[in-house]
Amino acid sequence: MAQAAKGKLNFRCPRCFMRDIDIDMFFDADKKEYYCLRCNFRGTEEEVEALNEQVKEKYGRLRERVTDFGADNRPPVFAPHRRGEQ
Amino acid sequence: MDNLFALNIIHRPELSPEYAERALGGRKDVRDESLDIFLFQQSAAHENGLKTTIQITYASLFSDKIVEIAKEHHGIYGDEIGLSLLGLPCKQFREKYKTEDFCIWMFDEETKKQIVDDCFSLFFEKFGFYPESTGSYFLDAFTINYIKKKYPSVKCAVATCWEEGPKAYHTCNNSWYTFMDGGPWNPWIPSKVNSHCPASGKEDDSGIVAIPHLSRDLMACFDGNGSNFGTHPQNVLRGMIYYKDGDSVEYPYLYNLIDEYRHLAKYNDGYCYNMMFVGPGWLNRAGRWEAPYELLAKSYRDGMKYYGKLKKEGKCVDMTMSEFADFYRERHPDYRRGECALWKDILYGSDKEYFWYADPALRCCLDFNQGGAMIDLRPYIARIPQETGIGTDSVWDASYPYLIQANYRAGYFTHYAGAGTVKSCKVHYHGQSADLCLCRTMASFRRTEGGVEITADPVTVLLDGLAIVIRSVFFFEDGTGKVLTRREIVNDLHGEEVEFEEYFTGGFGTTEYQPDMTKLTLGVGKEEFPFTYHGKKLSGKGTAHVSIPDVYTRVEMGGEADLCEVEEGIAFSPVYHLRASKKITKGAFETWLRLQREN
Ligand SMILES: [Zn+2]
């Protein structure tokens, strides 16, 4: 097989991203899969994208907008964010 | 004074940005693409009625086109033309300096001076004046002092990237050597001796106002990768902090973060600050971090749009860097006043709250999710005379040392044995003990005479059936290196006696790994002993103290204690302990922590 190359969008390894490591994956054209040089992950673009959605689960306020920072000793107040709104 | 949210927007044209060069694999159109990115960023700001500071790079000084555009934008939009010490790499630079290095703080002293002179004289040649602002990811005191002496027109500089250190290194697969942890998160006047430390007065004033390279999330960056959580739209994309709604990509976190910075006015006499400084590599046509160019560009436009909206609503004042320096000095006549940030989680959905404090004597973080435990402490009062670059003992590590860093050095939780670095309080009753690190709470802020007072909401400790309600109050004295801690018993213990043990478990260093500790001396009152890793203890009536020559620091702890104690760590747990204890039935136990410079 020929050597692997970068994919079209510099996909990072989703498993490594979950442990706070940014490492670009390489694409194996023969097997049509991305793979990581550091951990043991390998997967298709769809698998990478699905894991990237899992990555975001740690951001509990991902879809929320702060409406008030409130009293010092209270958490901020959030509301659902609406598309296009700042 | 009215609230004022000051904003700096900075653009640097690069003719061969390192990222673009690598991403495009040396394609021929890197130059044109770089110019396009710069023009795009400029127009995104101008369309939203915002002025910028154009930080000209060495490489772009060789482009007549860039010079012409900068002059034009200065004339039309009032943009400032500054000079960046980033963006050095180009053919001319490599030929002249015969190096692939590009970080100004990593060169030897002679080369630092040569590069500065080269950049400033070429700038003068092209523009006919010397710049008022400059910058890099990090500027050491040596370079700032040299610039200020030789080019006194400079009054503002980008001088650090907050908490970029071991975390950034690890995130970048251990390849990114930007170690500059330990500085202030918001603008400051750097000391002449060490640029991390805010100046203590006129004689220590380096003559410039420093700004950070990004306005970063003061909670997310303490544990996670700094380059995901800043007022930098592409950092937010890098962190994957966005969601898709149909064909649109949304990132409310970016606006929440900007708003949290605005909220900091409450703790800083109505002043708050933000900056956005996106290098061109983040906006290249090949896309980055799984994001296509269109999304990179949209997020940048959205960032500018939000600042523009705030400006239109009268909630934001855009300034150039030199304008900001003048404003900052006017607004901060007292060098000793602490910069404060009571920071709430806006990202993960916890109710965590940190209190960050920085003044000329110390930088510190209290974690109210751990009862107000001190989880980070930097002894600015020591003015550690650090040198960085080739030819010094520290070629790449420019971080300011910590005494406490609970994430690098374990904090409350350790495996099996030993102790991590943290300052907290233990409560003892009938042979049972509890640590306030395990009492989650939140706190309120108040400016008082000569300092700031942070009061935690009371927490309850339950020991052998006795409920003890405790309120912790922390008082930071402006610029003295002294922190008072009061543990108040709020409920009636009906005469039962409990023991409070205020403790400070410290180390020192800039990374996760503790350097040798055998130069330390521990003591209580006048009695002392050298550190030998044998777990030796000493207690008595006097003040507990430790001297750490490696970081020019002496730490003292005392108060209305029955007993003070010091203990050295062991090889498996290389730390030192200072303790102050008192038995009480009601009222409060007050202790103080004092940092001092010691040679
Ligand atoms: Zn991996």
XYZ file of C-alpha atoms and ligand atoms in Angstrom:
686
model
C 0.000 0.000 0.000
C 0.997 3.622 -0.467
C 1.687 5.825 2.541
C -1.209 7.362 4.423
C -2.047 11.051 4.077
C -3.958 13.748 5.917
C -7.709 13.657 5.428
C -9.609 16.484 3.808
C -10.461 18.298 7.045
C -7.638 17.420 9.407
C -9.793 15.149 11.492
C -8.376 14.802 14.973
C -8.538 11.515 16.827
C -11.826 11.619 18.769
C -10.573 9.223 21.439
C -7.496 11.341 22.042
C -9.596 14.521 21.984
C -11.634 13.034 24.813
C -8.441 12.964 26.864
C -7.492 16.516 25.825
C -4.989 15.597 23.149
C -5.222 17.185 19.717
C -3.636 14.788 17.274
C -4.423 14.750 13.590
C -5.326 11.391 12.141
C -4.066 9.976 8.908
C -6.159 8.353 6.212
C -5.507 4.843 4.979
C -6.879 4.852 1.451
C -6.767 1.078 1.099
C -8.892 0.462 4.158
C -10.816 3.717 3.743
C -10.361 4.580 7.371
C -8.729 7.147 9.602
C -6.328 5.963 12.263
C -4.430 7.438 15.186
C -0.672 7.282 15.574
C -0.876 7.480 19.332
C -3.856 5.497 20.600
C -5.519 2.485 18.992
C -8.432 4.256 17.370
C -9.367 3.627 13.766
C -12.644 4.433 12.069
C -14.531 5.786 9.108
C -15.477 9.422 8.726
C -18.988 8.605 9.960
C -17.584 6.904 13.048
C -15.336 9.867 13.735
C -18.244 12.271 13.407
C -20.418 10.216 15.726
C -17.683 10.224 18.368
C -17.218 13.964 17.907
C -20.848 14.387 18.920
C -20.122 12.345 22.070
C -17.187 14.626 22.831
C -19.610 17.512 23.208
C -21.632 15.780 25.903
C -19.286 17.153 28.546
C -20.467 20.654 27.669
C -23.738 20.621 29.589
C -24.484 24.250 28.606
C -23.587 23.816 24.934
C -27.008 24.966 23.748
C -27.670 27.574 26.399
C -27.269 31.290 26.691
C -26.607 33.072 29.973
C -29.397 35.555 30.635
C -28.169 36.765 34.019
C -24.991 36.205 36.019
C -27.087 36.677 39.131
C -25.952 37.139 42.720
C -22.336 36.257 43.470
C -23.306 33.152 45.396
C -25.793 31.822 42.862
C -25.165 30.026 39.567
C -25.846 32.009 36.394
C -29.308 31.846 34.876
C -29.489 30.175 31.467
C -32.089 30.001 28.714
C -32.155 27.761 25.644
C -30.187 29.324 22.827
C -32.058 29.972 19.613
C -30.549 29.615 16.196
C -28.974 32.805 14.875
C -29.339 34.716 18.117
C -26.452 36.398 19.828
C -17.421 55.415 38.002
C -19.511 54.083 35.125
C -18.989 50.528 33.952
C -16.696 50.377 30.985
C -16.048 47.335 28.843
C -12.848 48.007 26.929
C -12.130 46.019 23.797
C -8.986 45.473 21.764
C -9.205 43.851 18.362
C -5.873 42.938 16.865
C -5.028 41.687 13.405
C -1.655 40.650 12.201
C -0.919 40.241 8.530
C 1.488 37.420 7.913
C 2.882 36.659 4.555
C 3.867 33.145 5.395
C 1.922 32.060 8.448
C 3.373 28.833 9.753
C 0.021 27.054 9.850
C -0.947 28.004 6.330
C 2.442 26.987 5.013
C 2.116 23.565 6.547
C -1.540 23.094 5.766
C -1.149 24.141 2.164
C 1.989 22.078 1.820
C 3.993 24.958 0.398
C 1.498 25.792 -2.303
C 2.424 28.893 -4.249
C -0.565 30.990 -3.268
C 0.220 31.186 0.457
C 1.184 34.856 0.113
C -2.032 35.902 -1.573
C -4.120 33.812 0.746
C -2.483 35.445 3.779
C -3.214 38.896 2.447
C -6.823 37.888 1.803
C -7.221 36.636 5.372
C -5.931 39.925 6.740
C -8.284 41.905 4.518
C -11.177 39.674 5.538
C -10.463 40.195 9.248
C -10.125 43.935 8.793
C -13.397 44.225 6.923
C -15.216 42.024 9.478
C -14.238 44.549 12.155
C -14.865 47.669 10.085
C -18.275 46.480 8.867
C -19.298 46.318 12.501
C -17.990 49.768 13.276
C -14.940 48.547 15.188
C -11.403 49.810 14.969
C -8.408 47.541 15.172
C -4.754 47.468 15.986
C -2.800 46.201 13.019
C 0.233 44.394 14.342
C 2.631 44.386 11.461
C 4.921 41.380 11.360
C 8.550 41.357 10.254
C 7.659 39.317 7.195
C 4.895 41.677 6.142
C 7.199 44.702 6.378
C 8.700 43.421 3.155
C 5.347 43.839 1.427
C 4.632 47.309 0.071
C 1.025 46.277 -0.374
C 0.548 45.535 3.345
C 2.275 48.764 4.322
C 0.026 50.690 1.982
C -3.154 48.989 3.275
C -2.164 49.607 6.909
C -1.644 53.303 6.210
C -4.945 53.491 4.381
C -6.892 51.777 7.174
C -5.219 53.976 9.754
C -6.432 57.004 7.805
C -9.985 55.812 7.205
C -10.840 53.798 10.323
C -8.413 55.085 12.938
C -6.706 51.704 13.224
C -3.407 51.772 15.026
C -0.314 50.490 13.269
C 1.696 48.479 15.758
C 4.544 46.041 15.392
C 4.334 42.380 16.337
C 7.302 40.222 17.201
C 5.235 37.258 16.086
C 5.389 36.331 12.447
C 9.166 36.481 12.221
C 9.606 33.498 9.904
C 10.236 34.447 6.299
C 13.026 34.033 3.803
C 14.797 37.212 4.917
C 14.642 36.229 8.587
C 15.906 32.712 8.040
C 18.759 33.879 5.851
C 19.836 36.519 8.323
C 19.486 34.615 11.594
C 20.134 31.108 10.294
C 17.477 29.614 12.540
C 14.049 28.040 12.455
C 13.202 29.517 15.890
C 10.407 32.061 15.940
C 9.624 32.817 19.606
C 11.294 36.033 20.716
C 11.716 34.884 24.350
C 13.659 31.785 23.285
C 16.569 33.493 21.563
C 19.770 34.416 23.372
C 19.978 37.975 24.684
C 22.090 39.378 21.876
C 19.792 37.906 19.237
C 16.705 39.206 21.043
C 18.159 42.718 20.832
C 19.161 42.282 17.207
C 15.703 41.057 16.208
C 13.982 43.874 18.080
C 16.253 46.436 16.421
C 15.752 44.831 13.045
C 11.962 44.873 13.346
C 11.734 48.372 14.777
C 14.143 49.951 12.310
C 12.466 48.322 9.323
C 9.108 49.471 10.690
C 10.458 53.029 10.961
C 11.816 52.852 7.448
C 8.404 51.819 6.088
C 6.145 54.040 8.182
C 8.298 56.958 9.262
C 7.505 56.579 12.965
C 8.053 54.072 15.751
C 5.078 52.002 16.950
C 3.245 52.547 20.239
C 2.311 48.911 20.622
C 4.064 45.614 20.168
C 3.764 42.052 21.405
C 4.374 38.360 21.143
C 2.839 35.280 22.775
C 5.146 36.064 25.649
C 7.510 38.951 26.358
C 10.086 38.556 29.086
C 11.258 41.437 31.258
C 14.593 41.588 29.442
C 12.908 42.196 26.087
C 10.342 44.649 27.454
C 13.056 46.655 29.210
C 15.180 46.725 26.079
C 12.271 47.811 23.885
C 11.155 50.509 26.322
C 14.679 51.911 26.648
C 15.421 51.959 22.958
C 11.917 52.722 21.634
C 10.173 54.694 24.369
C 7.113 55.331 22.197
C 5.946 51.787 23.013
C 3.312 51.821 25.730
C 1.327 48.638 25.186
C 2.252 45.037 24.414
C 0.705 41.611 24.141
C 2.810 39.827 26.726
C 1.376 36.482 27.739
C -1.143 33.799 26.885
C -2.943 32.941 30.099
C -2.203 29.507 31.565
C -0.484 28.304 28.463
C 1.969 25.807 29.862
C 2.014 22.077 30.533
C -1.649 21.798 29.533
C -1.055 23.262 26.068
C 2.051 21.127 25.737
C 0.123 17.941 26.525
C -2.758 18.901 24.247
C -0.359 19.398 21.373
C 0.996 15.867 21.650
C 3.941 17.178 23.707
C 5.236 19.364 20.919
C 4.155 22.928 21.750
C 6.836 24.613 23.852
C 4.922 27.666 25.015
C 5.346 27.496 28.767
C 4.079 30.766 30.229
C 1.752 29.763 33.047
C 1.281 31.949 36.054
C 0.622 35.428 34.687
C -2.407 37.691 35.049
C -5.497 36.935 32.940
C -6.358 40.565 32.361
C -4.193 43.592 31.490
C -1.505 44.637 33.935
C 1.554 46.847 34.195
C 4.516 44.460 34.197
C 7.305 44.679 36.725
C 10.756 45.573 35.434
C 12.119 42.435 37.083
C 9.659 39.785 35.948
C 7.016 40.527 33.351
C 4.485 38.111 34.885
C 4.281 40.231 38.037
C 2.211 43.406 38.156
C 4.457 46.357 39.011
C 4.468 47.302 42.686
C 4.970 51.026 42.070
C 6.551 53.642 39.826
C 10.090 52.389 40.393
C 9.078 48.866 39.339
C 6.950 50.000 36.363
C 8.329 48.720 33.047
C 6.617 51.597 31.276
C 4.152 49.552 29.283
C 0.691 48.158 29.811
C 0.617 44.444 29.034
C -2.402 42.635 27.657
C -2.952 38.892 27.384
C -2.982 37.229 23.993
C -6.570 36.045 24.555
C -9.325 36.562 27.081
C -9.642 33.024 28.378
C -12.224 31.110 30.385
C -10.885 31.268 33.934
C -12.387 27.910 34.845
C -12.242 25.821 31.679
C -8.595 26.781 31.070
C -7.497 25.818 34.559
C -8.118 22.177 33.859
C -8.550 21.902 30.107
C -6.665 23.034 27.054
C -6.454 26.837 27.047
C -6.738 26.962 23.285
C -10.338 25.755 23.368
C -11.810 28.317 25.713
C -11.101 31.918 24.803
C -12.630 34.930 23.090
C -11.286 33.521 19.887
C -14.004 31.996 17.701
C -11.712 29.417 16.172
C -10.572 28.309 19.633
C -14.217 27.621 20.384
C -14.461 25.560 17.195
C -11.261 23.753 18.142
C -12.920 22.842 21.420
C -15.984 21.584 19.485
C -18.135 23.892 21.583
C -20.868 24.243 19.000
C -24.040 22.528 17.969
C -25.787 22.142 14.670
C -29.284 23.381 14.079
C -30.309 22.382 10.576
C -27.677 23.849 8.295
C -26.480 26.340 10.866
C -23.641 25.962 13.371
C -24.256 27.738 16.675
C -21.831 28.620 19.500
C -23.597 30.514 22.283
C -20.595 29.770 24.523
C -18.609 32.452 22.682
C -21.188 35.084 23.654
C -21.517 33.696 27.182
C -17.765 34.003 27.586
C -17.692 37.593 26.331
C -20.572 38.378 28.692
C -18.824 36.798 31.651
C -15.872 39.091 31.005
C -18.307 42.008 30.966
C -19.682 40.799 34.280
C -16.210 41.160 35.838
C -16.818 44.925 35.989
C -18.641 44.154 39.219
C -15.375 43.162 40.882
C -13.068 45.769 39.375
C -14.564 49.181 40.067
C -16.668 49.069 36.927
C -13.828 48.251 34.589
C -13.753 45.139 32.432
C -11.833 44.049 29.402
C -11.825 41.798 26.394
C -9.567 41.206 23.464
C -9.703 39.235 20.279
C -6.510 38.408 18.431
C -6.947 35.725 15.827
C -3.844 34.958 13.809
C -4.327 34.371 10.089
C -3.487 30.681 10.268
C -6.806 30.088 11.998
C -8.708 31.314 8.967
C -7.056 29.492 6.144
C -8.906 28.211 3.116
C -8.062 24.583 3.811
C -10.168 24.716 6.982
C -9.033 23.748 10.449
C -10.097 21.520 13.331
C -12.759 19.692 11.317
C -14.217 23.095 10.387
C -14.392 24.127 6.731
C -13.287 27.641 5.799
C -16.888 28.840 5.591
C -17.430 28.028 9.262
C -14.117 29.561 10.307
C -15.092 32.753 8.513
C -18.663 32.777 9.824
C -17.485 32.397 13.409
C -15.079 35.294 13.013
C -17.758 37.515 11.506
C -20.125 36.512 14.309
C -17.558 37.463 16.934
C -17.140 40.910 15.374
C -20.886 41.239 14.969
C -21.447 40.640 18.673
C -18.848 43.210 19.697
C -20.346 45.609 17.157
C -23.800 45.044 18.642
C -22.500 45.745 22.149
C -20.849 48.900 20.873
C -24.062 50.115 19.242
C -25.885 49.509 22.516
C -23.287 51.578 24.357
C -22.005 48.536 26.257
C -18.526 48.376 24.789
C -15.769 50.800 23.858
C -13.393 49.684 21.148
C -9.887 51.009 21.550
C -6.581 50.594 19.844
C -3.843 49.138 22.012
C -2.163 52.471 22.720
C -5.522 54.094 23.500
C -6.175 51.240 25.880
C -2.807 51.738 27.603
C -3.677 55.378 28.330
C -7.148 54.400 29.517
C -5.792 51.611 31.716
C -3.278 53.852 33.438
C -5.918 56.495 34.055
C -8.243 53.879 35.512
C -5.540 52.201 37.639
C -3.659 54.937 39.480
C -2.976 52.588 42.394
C -0.524 49.860 41.496
C -1.385 47.757 44.524
C -5.086 47.225 43.874
C -5.915 43.614 43.090
C -7.539 42.455 39.865
C -10.472 40.230 40.823
C -12.673 37.680 39.111
C -15.402 35.671 40.765
C -15.824 33.196 37.936
C -18.765 30.878 37.421
C -18.993 27.827 35.215
C -20.776 28.764 31.995
C -19.915 25.678 29.995
C -20.159 22.334 31.762
C -23.310 22.715 33.798
C -21.691 22.472 37.230
C -22.261 25.113 39.880
C -18.541 25.533 40.368
C -17.162 28.923 41.260
C -13.577 30.166 41.406
C -12.225 33.380 42.807
C -9.143 34.672 41.011
C -7.040 37.408 42.512
C -3.849 39.092 41.246
C -1.881 41.999 42.665
C 1.834 42.895 42.745
C 2.425 40.428 45.602
C 0.554 37.312 44.571
C -1.800 35.543 42.209
C -4.224 33.112 43.715
C -7.303 31.019 42.990
C -9.876 29.844 45.526
C -12.226 27.019 44.578
C -15.630 27.237 46.270
C -16.570 23.826 45.002
C -13.898 22.796 47.515
C -15.050 25.049 50.319
C -12.812 27.934 49.228
C -9.614 25.888 49.117
C -6.640 27.648 47.562
C -5.877 25.687 44.410
C -3.298 27.983 42.807
C -0.766 30.378 44.320
C 2.066 32.314 42.692
C 4.440 34.376 44.810
C 4.736 37.570 42.742
C 6.274 39.334 45.728
C 9.408 37.265 45.144
C 9.951 38.976 41.767
C 11.835 35.864 40.675
C 14.498 37.159 38.276
C 13.732 34.643 35.538
C 15.641 34.596 32.301
C 14.553 32.583 29.318
C 16.089 31.643 26.031
C 19.173 29.987 24.658
C 22.123 30.564 26.950
C 20.041 30.698 30.142
C 19.086 27.892 32.510
C 15.584 27.975 31.083
C 15.625 27.785 27.315
C 11.876 27.390 26.783
C 10.161 27.459 30.174
C 8.931 30.982 30.927
C 6.215 30.005 33.436
C 6.098 31.813 36.758
C 6.496 29.224 39.541
C 3.611 28.138 41.719
C 3.637 27.221 45.390
C 0.243 25.591 45.019
C -1.202 24.136 41.814
C -3.831 21.614 42.788
C -4.205 20.101 39.318
C -0.536 19.666 38.536
C 0.184 18.543 42.076
C -2.844 16.531 43.221
C -4.654 18.948 45.554
C -6.969 17.259 48.055
C -7.201 13.877 46.380
C -4.161 11.626 46.227
C -3.749 7.937 45.559
C -2.858 5.769 48.529
C -0.336 8.031 50.237
C 1.023 11.530 50.566
C -0.627 14.886 50.025
C -1.199 17.274 47.157
C -0.673 21.023 47.067
C -3.665 22.929 48.434
C -4.537 25.256 51.298
C -7.637 24.350 53.271
C -8.858 23.584 56.775
C -9.569 20.388 58.665
C -12.040 20.162 61.512
C -11.550 17.587 64.280
C -14.026 16.388 66.908
C -14.068 13.222 69.031
C -11.351 11.637 66.917
C -13.181 12.250 63.645
C -12.060 14.709 61.003
C -13.426 16.484 57.950
C -11.730 18.659 55.348
C -13.535 21.747 54.044
C -12.291 20.699 50.575
C -15.282 18.336 50.589
C -17.822 21.069 51.370
C -19.240 22.537 48.180
C -20.378 26.141 48.371
C -20.426 29.484 46.591
C -19.231 32.907 47.713
C -19.846 36.645 47.717
C -17.412 39.449 46.985
C -16.933 42.766 48.734
C -14.333 45.519 48.415
C -13.249 46.750 51.806
C -10.720 49.212 53.150
C -7.372 48.122 51.715
C -8.442 44.913 50.078
C -11.183 42.515 49.117
C -13.219 40.144 51.206
C -14.705 36.896 49.912
C -17.291 35.221 52.082
C -18.321 31.650 51.431
C -21.863 30.533 52.147
C -21.826 28.473 55.367
C -21.210 24.741 55.100
C -22.038 21.973 57.545
C -19.542 19.463 58.845
C -20.970 16.433 60.654
C -18.624 14.749 63.150
C -19.704 12.107 65.673
C -23.273 13.378 65.492
C -22.318 17.016 65.999
C -23.288 19.406 63.210
C -20.816 22.273 62.924
C -21.866 25.089 60.626
C -18.843 26.979 59.346
C -18.528 30.166 57.367
C -15.144 30.870 55.729
C -14.083 34.443 55.063
C -10.981 35.332 53.054
C -9.403 38.764 53.054
C -6.803 39.766 50.496
C -4.790 42.785 51.532
C -3.906 44.999 48.521
C -0.358 44.334 47.391
C 1.129 43.033 50.641
C 1.246 39.290 50.036
C -0.960 38.689 53.046
C -4.177 36.660 53.030
C -6.326 36.401 56.158
C -8.645 33.445 56.654
C -11.412 33.343 59.228
C -13.330 30.149 59.999
C -16.474 31.145 61.876
C -18.700 28.767 63.799
C -22.186 29.892 62.909
C -24.341 27.576 65.071
C -24.490 26.885 68.806
C -22.265 23.916 69.706
C -23.614 23.902 73.281
C -20.151 24.041 74.732
C -18.664 21.228 72.636
C -15.054 21.885 71.695
C -13.869 21.407 68.107
C -10.391 21.792 66.685
C -9.662 23.764 63.511
C -6.488 22.947 61.641
C -5.696 25.471 58.934
C -3.125 23.946 56.612
C -0.971 24.858 53.653
C 0.524 22.011 51.667
C 2.920 23.433 49.128
C 5.562 22.618 46.588
C 7.185 24.801 43.968
C 7.821 24.577 40.265
C 6.350 25.226 36.848
C 5.336 21.739 35.762
C 3.749 18.646 37.303
C 7.131 17.493 38.527
C 8.685 18.734 41.741
C 12.330 19.877 41.506
C 14.741 18.882 44.280
C 13.706 20.237 47.683
C 16.890 19.943 49.713
C 17.541 23.690 49.667
C 14.366 24.297 51.695
C 14.394 25.218 55.374
C 11.356 24.622 57.558
C 10.736 26.107 60.961
C 8.420 27.193 63.748
C 9.423 30.426 65.442
C 13.207 30.440 65.775
C 13.670 26.684 65.495
C 14.526 25.399 62.020
C 15.612 22.307 60.152
C 16.683 21.546 56.580
C 14.440 19.544 54.253
C 15.653 15.952 53.970
C 12.562 13.975 52.790
C 12.177 12.139 56.117
C 8.757 13.357 57.148
C 10.234 15.292 60.065
C 7.849 17.481 62.082
C 8.298 20.451 64.373
C 5.651 22.272 66.357
C 5.506 25.163 68.782
C 3.966 28.484 69.668
C 5.614 30.610 66.969
C 4.863 31.158 63.323
C 5.220 28.236 60.909
C 7.490 29.027 57.985
C 9.347 27.650 55.009
C 12.120 29.218 52.960
C 12.418 28.176 49.330
C 15.579 29.707 47.845
C 14.856 28.202 44.411
C 11.960 30.638 44.042
C 13.236 33.442 46.319
C 10.223 32.930 48.574
C 9.472 32.611 52.266
C 5.990 31.454 53.281
C 4.727 32.119 56.789
C 1.528 31.035 58.469
C 0.303 32.096 61.876
C -2.615 33.581 63.744
C -4.486 33.134 66.994
C -3.318 29.529 67.073
C -2.719 27.224 70.039
C -0.032 25.527 68.034
C 1.798 25.874 64.725
C 3.511 23.030 62.968
C 5.707 22.308 59.963
C 6.353 18.968 58.340
C 8.607 17.972 55.489
C 7.350 15.560 52.850
C 8.853 12.256 51.817
C 10.328 11.144 48.516
C 6.968 9.681 47.429
C 5.224 12.923 48.327
C 7.607 15.845 47.813
C 5.722 18.675 49.517
C 5.963 20.700 52.719
C 3.218 21.373 55.243
C 2.485 24.427 57.361
C -0.274 24.153 59.954
C -1.963 26.307 62.571
C -4.458 24.763 65.017
C -6.867 25.946 67.647
C -9.568 24.405 69.812
C -12.710 26.501 70.215
C -16.305 26.113 71.337
C -17.668 29.184 69.559
C -16.537 32.269 67.664
C -13.918 32.060 64.958
C -10.392 30.931 64.220
C -8.380 33.496 62.327
C -5.077 32.784 60.604
C -2.889 34.617 58.144
C -0.689 33.510 55.301
C 2.157 35.763 54.290
C 4.452 35.571 51.280
C 7.770 37.360 51.348
C 10.731 37.734 49.068
C 13.819 36.037 50.367
C 17.155 35.714 48.657
Zn -5.872 8.654 19.399
